[in-house]
Coordinates of C-alpha atoms and ligand atoms in Angstrom, one line a residue:
M214 CA -11.7 82.0 2.2
E215 CA -11.0 81.2 6.6
R216 CA -11.1 84.1 8.2
K217 CA -7.4 83.4 10.8
W218 CA -6.8 86.3 13.2
W219 CA -3.7 85.6 12.1
K220 CA -4.6 87.0 8.6
E221 CA -5.9 89.8 10.0
A222 CA -3.1 91.0 13.0
V223 CA 0.4 93.6 12.3
V224 CA 3.7 91.8 13.9
Y225 CA 5.7 93.4 15.3
Q226 CA 9.6 92.8 15.8
I227 CA 11.0 93.4 18.9
Y228 CA 15.7 92.6 18.4
P229 CA 15.6 92.7 23.1
R230 CA 19.1 94.1 22.3
S231 CA 18.6 96.7 20.7
F232 CA 14.8 98.6 22.2
Y233 CA 14.9 99.9 25.8
D234 CA 17.6 99.3 28.4
S235 CA 16.2 99.7 31.6
N236 CA 18.9 99.5 33.8
G237 CA 21.7 100.6 32.0
D238 CA 23.8 98.5 31.6
G239 CA 23.7 99.6 27.6
I240 CA 21.5 96.1 26.5
G241 CA 18.5 95.8 26.3
D242 CA 16.0 93.4 29.3
L243 CA 12.7 92.4 29.1
K244 CA 11.9 95.1 31.9
G245 CA 12.2 97.3 29.0
I246 CA 10.2 95.5 26.3
I247 CA 7.7 96.1 29.6
E248 CA 8.2 99.3 29.8
K249 CA 7.6 100.6 26.3
L250 CA 3.9 98.2 26.4
D251 CA 1.4 101.0 25.7
Y252 CA 3.5 103.1 23.3
L253 CA 3.2 99.8 21.8
K254 CA -0.6 99.9 22.1
E255 CA -1.5 103.2 20.8
L256 CA 0.4 102.1 17.8
G257 CA -2.3 99.4 17.3
V258 CA -0.3 96.4 17.2
D259 CA -1.8 93.3 17.6
V260 CA 1.1 90.4 18.2
I261 CA 4.6 91.2 18.9
W262 CA 8.0 88.4 17.6
L263 CA 10.7 88.6 20.1
N264 CA 13.8 87.4 18.9
P265 CA 15.4 85.4 20.7
I266 CA 15.2 85.6 24.6
Y267 CA 17.2 82.1 26.1
K268 CA 19.9 81.7 27.9
S269 CA 23.1 82.7 25.1
P270 CA 26.5 82.9 25.3
N271 CA 25.6 85.4 22.6
A272 CA 28.0 84.6 19.7
D273 CA 24.9 85.5 16.8
N274 CA 23.3 87.7 19.5
G275 CA 20.8 84.6 21.3
Y276 CA 20.5 82.8 17.4
D277 CA 22.8 80.2 19.9
I278 CA 20.8 78.8 22.6
S279 CA 23.3 77.2 25.4
D280 CA 19.3 76.6 27.9
Y281 CA 15.7 76.6 26.1
Y282 CA 14.3 77.0 29.6
D283 CA 16.1 79.7 30.7
I284 CA 16.0 83.3 29.8
M285 CA 19.4 85.0 28.9
D286 CA 21.3 86.7 32.1
E287 CA 21.2 90.4 30.1
F288 CA 17.2 90.7 29.2
G289 CA 16.5 89.5 32.6
T290 CA 14.4 86.9 34.6
M291 CA 11.8 84.8 34.1
E292 CA 9.6 86.3 35.9
D293 CA 10.3 89.2 34.2
F294 CA 9.5 86.9 30.8
H295 CA 6.3 86.1 33.0
R296 CA 5.1 89.5 33.4
L297 CA 6.2 90.3 29.9
L298 CA 3.1 88.5 28.9
D299 CA 0.4 89.0 31.2
E300 CA 1.5 92.5 30.5
A301 CA 1.4 92.3 27.2
H302 CA -2.0 90.1 27.2
K303 CA -4.0 93.0 29.9
R304 CA -3.2 94.7 26.9
G305 CA -4.6 92.6 23.8
I306 CA -1.5 92.2 22.8
K307 CA 0.3 88.6 22.0
I308 CA 3.9 87.1 21.8
I309 CA 5.2 84.0 19.7
M310 CA 9.0 83.3 20.1
D311 CA 11.8 82.2 18.2
L312 CA 12.0 78.9 17.7
V313 CA 16.6 78.5 16.7
V314 CA 15.9 74.5 16.5
N315 CA 18.2 74.1 13.5
H316 CA 21.2 74.7 15.8
T317 CA 22.2 75.9 19.6
S318 CA 25.6 76.6 21.4
D319 CA 28.5 75.0 21.5
E320 CA 27.7 75.9 25.4
H321 CA 24.0 73.7 25.7
I322 CA 24.7 71.1 27.8
W323 CA 23.9 68.6 24.5
F324 CA 27.3 69.2 23.4
I325 CA 28.9 69.2 26.0
E326 CA 27.5 66.1 26.2
S327 CA 27.9 65.5 22.1
R328 CA 31.3 66.1 21.9
K329 CA 33.4 64.8 25.1
S330 CA 32.5 60.4 23.7
K331 CA 32.0 58.7 20.3
D332 CA 29.5 56.8 23.1
N333 CA 28.4 59.3 25.2
P334 CA 24.1 58.7 25.0
Y335 CA 24.1 62.6 23.1
R336 CA 26.7 61.9 20.4
D337 CA 23.4 61.1 18.0
F338 CA 22.3 64.7 19.1
Y339 CA 25.2 66.8 16.5
I340 CA 26.7 66.0 13.3
W341 CA 29.7 63.9 13.3
R342 CA 31.6 63.6 10.6
K343 CA 35.8 62.1 10.4
G344 CA 37.7 64.4 7.9
K345 CA 38.7 63.1 4.0
G346 CA 42.6 63.2 5.4
N347 CA 43.9 65.8 6.9
N348 CA 40.5 67.9 4.8
P349 CA 36.9 68.9 6.7
P350 CA 34.1 65.4 5.8
N351 CA 32.7 67.5 2.5
N352 CA 33.3 71.2 0.5
W353 CA 29.7 72.7 2.2
T354 CA 30.7 76.8 3.5
S355 CA 28.9 77.8 6.9
F356 CA 26.8 81.3 6.5
F357 CA 28.9 83.1 8.3
S358 CA 32.2 82.2 6.4
G359 CA 34.8 79.8 6.3
S360 CA 34.0 75.4 6.2
A361 CA 31.2 74.6 7.3
W362 CA 33.0 72.1 10.1
Q363 CA 34.8 72.3 13.6
Y364 CA 37.1 70.1 13.9
D365 CA 37.5 68.5 17.4
E366 CA 40.4 66.8 19.5
T367 CA 39.3 64.8 22.0
T368 CA 37.3 62.1 19.4
D369 CA 39.4 63.3 16.3
E370 CA 36.4 64.2 14.1
Y371 CA 34.9 67.3 13.2
Y372 CA 30.5 68.7 13.6
L373 CA 29.0 70.6 11.1
H374 CA 27.8 73.6 11.7
L375 CA 26.1 75.9 8.8
F376 CA 26.3 79.3 11.1
A377 CA 29.3 79.3 13.5
V378 CA 31.6 77.7 15.1
K379 CA 29.6 78.3 18.2
Q380 CA 26.5 77.5 16.5
P381 CA 27.3 72.7 15.7
D382 CA 23.3 71.5 14.2
L383 CA 21.2 69.5 15.1
N384 CA 20.9 66.2 14.3
W385 CA 16.8 66.2 13.3
D386 CA 17.3 62.0 11.3
N387 CA 17.5 61.5 15.7
E388 CA 14.9 60.8 17.1
N389 CA 15.2 62.5 20.9
V390 CA 16.3 65.2 19.0
R391 CA 12.7 65.7 17.8
K392 CA 11.6 64.3 21.4
E393 CA 13.5 67.6 23.4
V394 CA 12.8 70.0 20.5
F395 CA 9.0 68.9 20.7
K396 CA 9.3 68.8 24.7
M397 CA 10.8 72.3 25.3
M398 CA 7.6 73.3 22.7
K399 CA 5.1 72.8 24.6
W400 CA 7.3 74.3 28.1
W401 CA 6.7 77.5 25.9
L402 CA 3.5 77.2 24.7
D403 CA 1.4 75.7 28.2
K404 CA 3.0 79.2 29.6
G405 CA 0.5 80.7 27.0
I406 CA 2.8 82.1 24.6
D407 CA 1.1 83.2 21.3
G408 CA 3.1 80.8 18.5
F409 CA 6.3 80.6 17.4
R410 CA 8.6 82.2 14.3
M411 CA 10.9 79.5 13.4
D412 CA 14.7 80.1 12.8
V413 CA 15.6 79.1 9.0
I414 CA 13.3 75.6 10.1
N415 CA 13.6 74.6 6.3
F416 CA 17.9 73.3 7.2
I417 CA 17.2 70.8 9.5
S418 CA 16.6 67.5 7.4
K419 CA 20.5 67.4 4.8
V420 CA 20.7 64.5 2.7
E421 CA 21.8 61.5 3.2
G422 CA 25.0 61.1 3.1
L423 CA 25.7 65.2 3.6
P424 CA 27.9 64.6 -0.4
D425 CA 30.1 67.7 -2.0
D426 CA 29.0 70.0 -3.7
E427 CA 29.8 70.4 -7.6
N428 CA 29.0 73.5 -7.2
E429 CA 31.7 75.7 -5.6
E430 CA 31.1 79.0 -5.8
G431 CA 28.4 81.8 -3.0
L432 CA 26.7 78.8 -0.3
I433 CA 28.3 75.4 -0.9
G434 CA 26.3 73.1 -0.1
F435 CA 23.0 74.9 0.2
K436 CA 21.3 72.2 -1.9
Y437 CA 21.9 69.4 0.8
Y438 CA 19.9 70.6 3.0
A439 CA 17.9 73.6 2.1
N440 CA 14.6 71.9 1.6
G441 CA 16.0 68.6 2.4
P442 CA 14.3 65.2 2.3
K443 CA 12.4 65.4 5.2
V444 CA 11.7 68.6 6.3
H445 CA 8.0 68.3 5.6
E446 CA 7.7 64.4 8.0
Y447 CA 9.5 66.4 10.7
L448 CA 7.0 70.0 10.4
Q449 CA 4.4 67.1 9.9
E450 CA 5.1 65.2 13.1
M451 CA 6.3 68.5 14.7
N452 CA 2.9 69.5 14.4
R453 CA 0.6 66.7 14.8
E454 CA 2.3 66.5 18.6
V455 CA 2.9 69.8 18.7
L456 CA 1.4 73.2 17.3
S457 CA -1.9 71.3 16.2
K458 CA -3.3 71.4 19.9
Y459 CA -2.6 75.2 20.9
D460 CA -4.3 78.4 19.0
I461 CA -1.4 79.6 18.5
M462 CA 0.6 80.7 15.0
T463 CA 3.3 80.1 12.9
V464 CA 5.8 81.4 10.7
G465 CA 8.7 79.8 9.4
E466 CA 11.8 81.7 7.8
T467 CA 12.7 79.5 4.5
P468 CA 15.9 81.4 2.5
G469 CA 16.4 79.6 -0.8
V470 CA 12.4 78.9 -0.3
T471 CA 10.3 79.3 -4.2
P472 CA 6.7 79.2 -4.2
E473 CA 6.8 75.4 -4.8
D474 CA 8.2 74.5 -2.1
G475 CA 6.0 77.3 0.0
R476 CA 3.4 75.9 -1.0
L477 CA 4.1 72.7 0.4
Y478 CA 5.4 74.3 4.5
V479 CA 2.1 76.4 4.4
N480 CA -0.9 75.1 2.4
Y481 CA -4.0 74.7 4.6
D482 CA -4.4 70.8 4.0
R483 CA -0.3 69.9 4.8
N484 CA -0.9 71.1 7.7
E485 CA 2.6 72.3 8.4
L486 CA 3.6 76.1 9.2
N487 CA 0.7 79.7 8.5
M488 CA 3.4 81.7 6.5
I489 CA 7.0 81.3 6.5
F490 CA 9.1 84.0 5.0
Q491 CA 10.0 84.1 1.3
F492 CA 13.5 86.2 0.7
E493 CA 13.5 86.3 -3.4
L494 CA 12.4 90.3 -2.5
M495 CA 15.3 90.1 -0.1
D496 CA 17.8 88.5 -2.5
I497 CA 15.9 91.6 -5.4
D498 CA 19.8 93.1 -5.3
S499 CA 21.1 90.6 -4.7
G500 CA 24.7 89.9 -6.9
K501 CA 26.7 86.8 -6.9
N502 CA 26.1 87.4 -3.1
K503 CA 24.1 89.0 -0.8
W504 CA 27.8 91.1 -0.4
D505 CA 28.5 92.4 -4.5
V506 CA 24.8 94.8 -4.5
K507 CA 23.1 95.2 -7.9
P508 CA 21.0 97.9 -8.3
W509 CA 17.0 96.4 -8.2
K510 CA 14.4 97.4 -10.7
L511 CA 10.0 97.9 -9.8
T512 CA 9.3 95.0 -12.0
D513 CA 11.4 92.5 -10.1
F514 CA 9.9 93.7 -7.1
K515 CA 6.1 93.3 -8.5
R516 CA 7.2 90.6 -10.7
I517 CA 8.6 88.7 -7.0
M518 CA 6.1 89.8 -5.1
L519 CA 3.1 89.0 -7.9
K520 CA 4.2 85.6 -7.8
W521 CA 4.3 84.6 -4.5
Y522 CA 0.6 86.2 -4.4
E523 CA -0.5 84.2 -7.3
G524 CA 1.6 80.4 -5.7
L525 CA 0.0 80.5 -2.7
K526 CA -4.0 82.1 -3.5
E527 CA -6.2 80.7 -2.0
K528 CA -4.3 77.8 -0.9
G529 CA -2.4 79.5 1.9
W530 CA -1.4 82.2 3.1
N531 CA 1.3 85.3 3.1
S532 CA 4.1 87.1 5.4
V533 CA 4.6 90.9 4.3
Y534 CA 7.6 92.5 5.5
L535 CA 10.2 94.6 3.4
N536 CA 13.0 94.7 6.8
N537 CA 14.7 92.2 10.0
H538 CA 17.4 92.1 12.3
D539 CA 19.4 90.4 9.5
Q540 CA 18.3 93.0 6.3
P541 CA 18.7 96.6 5.9
R542 CA 16.4 99.3 6.7
M543 CA 14.0 99.1 3.9
V544 CA 13.4 103.1 4.0
S545 CA 17.5 103.6 2.8
R546 CA 17.8 100.1 0.7
F547 CA 14.1 100.8 -1.6
G548 CA 13.0 104.2 -0.2
D549 CA 15.3 107.6 0.0
D550 CA 16.8 107.7 3.7
K551 CA 17.4 112.3 2.8
E552 CA 15.3 114.2 0.8
Y553 CA 12.2 112.1 1.0
R554 CA 12.9 110.5 4.3
V555 CA 9.3 110.0 5.6
E556 CA 7.4 110.3 2.2
S557 CA 9.1 107.0 1.4
A558 CA 8.9 104.8 4.4
K559 CA 5.4 106.2 4.3
L560 CA 4.9 105.2 0.8
L561 CA 6.6 101.2 1.7
A562 CA 4.4 101.0 4.6
T563 CA 1.0 101.2 2.8
F564 CA 3.0 99.0 -0.2
V565 CA 3.3 96.3 2.9
H566 CA 0.7 96.9 4.9
T567 CA -1.7 96.8 1.2
W568 CA -0.8 93.6 -0.2
Q569 CA -2.0 90.8 0.1
G570 CA -0.9 88.7 3.5
T571 CA 0.6 89.7 7.5
P572 CA 2.2 93.1 7.9
Y573 CA 5.1 92.1 10.3
I574 CA 6.6 96.0 11.3
Y575 CA 10.5 95.6 12.2
Q576 CA 11.4 97.6 15.2
G577 CA 12.3 101.7 14.3
E578 CA 10.3 101.9 10.4
E579 CA 7.6 102.7 12.2
I580 CA 9.4 106.0 13.2
G581 CA 11.5 106.0 9.9
M582 CA 15.3 104.5 11.2
T583 CA 17.6 104.3 9.0
N584 CA 21.0 102.4 8.0
V585 CA 24.2 103.9 9.8
R586 CA 27.2 104.7 8.2
F587 CA 29.9 103.7 11.3
P588 CA 33.4 105.1 10.6
S589 CA 35.4 102.1 12.1
I590 CA 35.4 98.5 11.1
E591 CA 35.9 98.5 15.3
D592 CA 31.6 100.0 15.4
Y593 CA 31.0 96.9 14.2
R594 CA 29.3 94.1 16.2
D595 CA 28.0 91.5 14.2
I596 CA 29.6 87.8 13.7
E597 CA 28.5 87.6 10.2
T598 CA 29.6 91.0 9.3
L599 CA 32.9 90.5 11.2
N600 CA 34.1 87.6 10.3
W601 CA 33.5 87.9 6.1
Y602 CA 35.5 91.1 7.3
N603 CA 38.2 89.6 8.1
E604 CA 38.2 87.4 5.5
M605 CA 38.1 89.8 2.5
I606 CA 40.5 91.6 4.5
Q607 CA 43.2 88.2 4.5
K608 CA 42.3 88.1 0.8
G609 CA 43.4 91.4 0.1
H610 CA 40.7 93.8 -0.9
D611 CA 40.3 97.7 0.0
P612 CA 38.6 97.6 3.3
Q613 CA 38.0 101.0 2.3
K614 CA 35.4 99.0 -0.5
L615 CA 34.7 96.8 2.3
L616 CA 33.4 99.0 4.6
E617 CA 30.8 100.2 1.4
A618 CA 29.3 97.3 1.6
I619 CA 28.4 96.5 5.3
Y620 CA 26.9 100.5 4.7
K621 CA 24.7 98.7 2.1
K622 CA 23.7 95.5 3.6
G623 CA 25.5 94.5 7.2
R624 CA 22.8 93.2 9.4
D625 CA 24.2 95.6 12.2
N626 CA 22.2 98.6 10.0
A627 CA 18.8 97.0 11.5
R628 CA 20.3 97.0 15.3
T629 CA 21.0 100.1 16.0
P630 CA 19.3 101.2 18.8
M631 CA 16.0 102.1 18.5
Q632 CA 15.6 105.9 18.9
W633 CA 13.2 106.8 21.5
D634 CA 13.3 110.1 21.9
D635 CA 16.7 113.5 21.3
S636 CA 18.2 112.8 24.5
E637 CA 21.8 111.7 24.8
N638 CA 22.1 107.4 23.1
A639 CA 18.6 108.3 22.1
G640 CA 16.8 108.0 25.0
F641 CA 17.8 103.7 24.6
T642 CA 20.4 103.8 27.8
T643 CA 21.6 105.7 30.2
G644 CA 24.6 103.1 29.5
K645 CA 27.5 102.6 26.8
P646 CA 24.9 101.6 24.2
W647 CA 27.0 97.6 23.2
I648 CA 26.8 99.3 20.0
K649 CA 26.7 103.2 19.2
V650 CA 23.1 104.5 18.1
N651 CA 22.9 105.9 15.1
P652 CA 23.6 110.0 15.0
N653 CA 20.3 110.9 13.2
Y654 CA 18.7 110.6 16.7
K655 CA 17.9 114.1 17.0
E656 CA 16.3 113.8 14.0
I657 CA 14.5 110.3 14.2
N658 CA 13.3 109.5 17.3
V659 CA 9.8 108.2 18.6
K660 CA 9.7 111.8 21.6
K661 CA 9.2 114.0 17.4
A662 CA 7.7 110.8 15.5
L663 CA 4.0 111.0 18.7
E664 CA 4.5 115.3 18.5
D665 CA 4.0 115.5 14.9
K666 CA 0.4 114.6 13.4
N667 CA 2.2 113.5 10.3
S668 CA 4.7 111.5 11.3
V669 CA 5.0 107.8 9.9
F670 CA 4.3 106.5 13.5
Y671 CA 0.3 108.3 12.8
Y672 CA 1.2 107.3 9.3
Y673 CA 1.2 103.8 9.9
K674 CA -1.1 103.4 13.0
K675 CA -3.8 104.8 10.3
L676 CA -2.9 101.6 8.2
I677 CA -3.2 99.0 11.2
E678 CA -6.8 100.8 12.1
L679 CA -7.9 100.5 8.3
R680 CA -7.0 97.3 8.2
K681 CA -8.9 96.3 10.9
K682 CA -11.7 98.4 9.9
Y683 CA -12.2 96.4 6.1
P684 CA -11.4 93.8 5.3
V685 CA -10.7 93.9 1.9
I686 CA -7.5 95.1 3.2
V687 CA -7.1 92.0 4.9
Y688 CA -9.5 89.2 2.2
G689 CA -9.0 90.8 -1.1
D690 CA -7.5 89.2 -4.2
I691 CA -4.8 91.5 -6.4
N692 CA -5.2 92.8 -10.1
L693 CA -1.8 94.5 -11.1
L694 CA -2.9 97.6 -13.1
F695 CA 0.2 98.8 -14.6
E696 CA 2.5 96.0 -14.4
D697 CA 5.1 96.7 -16.5
D698 CA 6.2 100.3 -15.0
E699 CA 9.5 101.2 -13.6
K700 CA 7.9 103.8 -11.3
I701 CA 3.8 102.9 -10.3
F702 CA 3.1 100.0 -8.1
A703 CA -0.9 100.4 -8.3
Y704 CA -3.3 97.5 -7.9
T705 CA -6.7 96.3 -7.2
R706 CA -8.5 94.4 -4.5
H707 CA -11.8 92.9 -4.3
F708 CA -13.2 91.0 -1.7
E709 CA -17.4 90.6 -0.7
G710 CA -18.1 94.0 -2.9
Q711 CA -16.0 95.8 -1.1
N712 CA -12.6 97.8 -3.1
L713 CA -9.4 98.7 -2.8
L714 CA -7.7 101.3 -5.3
V715 CA -3.7 101.4 -3.7
L716 CA -1.7 103.6 -7.1
M717 CA 2.2 104.0 -5.5
N718 CA 4.8 106.3 -7.1
F719 CA 8.5 104.5 -6.3
S720 CA 10.2 107.4 -7.5
K721 CA 11.8 110.4 -7.7
D722 CA 10.3 112.7 -10.3
E723 CA 6.6 113.5 -10.7
V724 CA 4.2 111.1 -12.1
E725 CA 0.1 111.2 -14.0
I726 CA -1.2 108.1 -13.8
N727 CA -3.4 107.2 -16.4
L728 CA -5.8 105.4 -14.5
P729 CA -8.5 103.0 -16.9
R730 CA -11.9 104.4 -17.8
E731 CA -14.1 101.5 -15.9
L732 CA -12.0 103.0 -12.7
L733 CA -12.4 106.9 -13.6
E734 CA -16.1 106.5 -13.9
K735 CA -15.9 105.4 -9.9
D736 CA -17.1 106.7 -6.9
M737 CA -13.2 107.0 -4.8
K738 CA -13.3 107.6 -1.8
L739 CA -9.1 108.6 -0.2
L740 CA -9.0 106.5 3.0
I741 CA -5.3 107.5 3.6
S742 CA -2.2 109.7 1.6
N743 CA 1.4 110.6 2.2
Y744 CA 1.3 113.9 0.6
S745 CA -1.4 116.5 2.1
E746 CA -4.7 116.7 0.5
E747 CA -4.1 120.1 -0.4
E748 CA -1.8 119.1 -2.7
L749 CA -4.7 115.7 -3.6
K750 CA -6.2 118.6 -5.6
R751 CA -3.0 117.9 -8.9
N752 CA -5.8 115.0 -9.1
M753 CA -3.3 112.3 -10.8
L754 CA -0.5 113.7 -10.7
F755 CA 1.9 113.0 -8.9
K756 CA 4.2 113.8 -6.3
P757 CA 7.8 111.7 -5.7
Y758 CA 6.7 108.3 -3.4
E759 CA 3.8 109.7 -3.0
A760 CA 0.9 106.6 -2.0
R761 CA -3.0 107.0 -2.5
V762 CA -5.1 104.0 -1.0
Y763 CA -8.8 104.8 -2.1
L764 CA -11.9 102.9 -1.7
F765 CA -14.6 102.5 -4.1
Ligands
ISL160 O1 21.8 87.1 7.4 C1 21.7 86.5 6.2 C2 21.9 87.4 5.6 O2 22.9 88.9 5.8 C3 20.7 85.4 6.3 O3 21.8 84.5 5.3 C4 20.7 85.1 7.4 O4 21.9 84.3 8.5 C5 19.9 83.4 7.9 O5 19.3 84.0 6.9 C6 19.0 82.7 9.5 O6 19.5 83.9 9.6 C7 18.9 83.2 10.7 O7 19.5 81.9 11.4 C8 20.3 82.7 12.0 C9 20.6 84.3 12.2 O8 22.4 84.3 12.4 C10 20.0 85.2 11.8 O9 20.4 86.6 12.2 C11 18.2 84.3 11.7 O10 17.8 85.1 11.2 C12 21.5 81.6 12.6 O11 20.8 81.1 13.7
CA161 CA1 19.6 96.5 30.5

């Protein structure tokens, strides 16, 4: 297997708005990130992925970009950005940027021009269609509720927006759109950035004719733009024109992708992307839609991860993540955010860092931050959450029940400010934060974590160190043990004579693990565990959420 720096790297995702506020306006900023670089250096991460920092009116917190060549006012200036890149590089930390090119803001100059007239040179940068009588051109729905079409009076046509009304979709079939995007990517790469995370990159090619979806459930129209007809042609063009000219890493965000589709994006010989984010694991607890939450099963968890491991094996590379800025906090979703918060946060980290693939840490995960339960809908900021809530209220649903779903799945769970210490507003800002902090910050914060050698933070630090020391953790193949067990997740890994045994109890019960004889006979060296050495004398009786990693 080919060794690559981005396979060995650990990525840390920063949501700048909620990371650290350097000037007291209540909004995290670039200077704030610079101030915290030493903290990230201490943790040991190699790459920072920055959520969008471009100029934006913030309908969707920066995913609606009005100028790709400028920095969002609240976040600082281009000079601040250069300093951030420089200071990160000085510490040996790379920076990858979010590339949001399925859509722009409606305040982007291209769209302002495009909507002016049907013969404007930018008209064809976006997807405009005539309505069907008084109805939109087709029945597709938006991720953020309602129709995916917005009527525009000026020219009596509709434009397509898979996300918010303020996020019109670009028309990738227009060669000039692709040229502009590639030019912009080079402009950033020439500044020395180290790669891109590509927002919904598998949505850029829509099926010709934009047909009605006969299946009127869930996200209507999805199959006509997810992994569309020309997506691979466009990504190969992007690779040829831009990516292949730099030593960078790329990761595509790709909702609705199976391992078969995945191979087409990441197989080495296809020259498209290095990695993608699969969503099958994130959908593990979804019923009719994300808000309809059903219990998840460990056997499904294992099955999905194994399928992706086998699916990309030797021909491509996986990414491993359990949460991000769109998802609930992993300890609340897959662990226990009460009695066993610390233990289960460490257990989940053990999985993320010892499975095959590049691990992605989302800010705050490394101190075990949890979901939040705001008392009122007024406290929420996320456009997806608010649009859905309003739509459901109009349909007559019970507000309290809606809040319960938001507590489980709302995106603001991940977006509350980073908890730095136990002072007011968790030390995130001296002003009024743009979104309230999680009230548990007195208990869960960075300062406390750094003072406690048994904290979640130091466990992450150690996992990251182990990854650097033992190539088997990065490159080893995987063999699952006890595949059908609903409590135990266990596997061995092998690489060039190094062997690893990972044992994890994903339950609140004590569980005895009966290792197969051939493993019992081996000389095992414990590399890391989330319970104390003293307690480990219990041998193979595993405490709630206990995790151990052995080298043999
Ligand atoms: O957030 C989701 C589930 O709640 C996803 O459906 C999400 O909308 C989808 O994965 C696309 O996400 C990305 O593009 C969006 C942006 O709002 C998200 O923050 C971003 O990660 C539009 O740009
Ligand atoms: Ca600020």
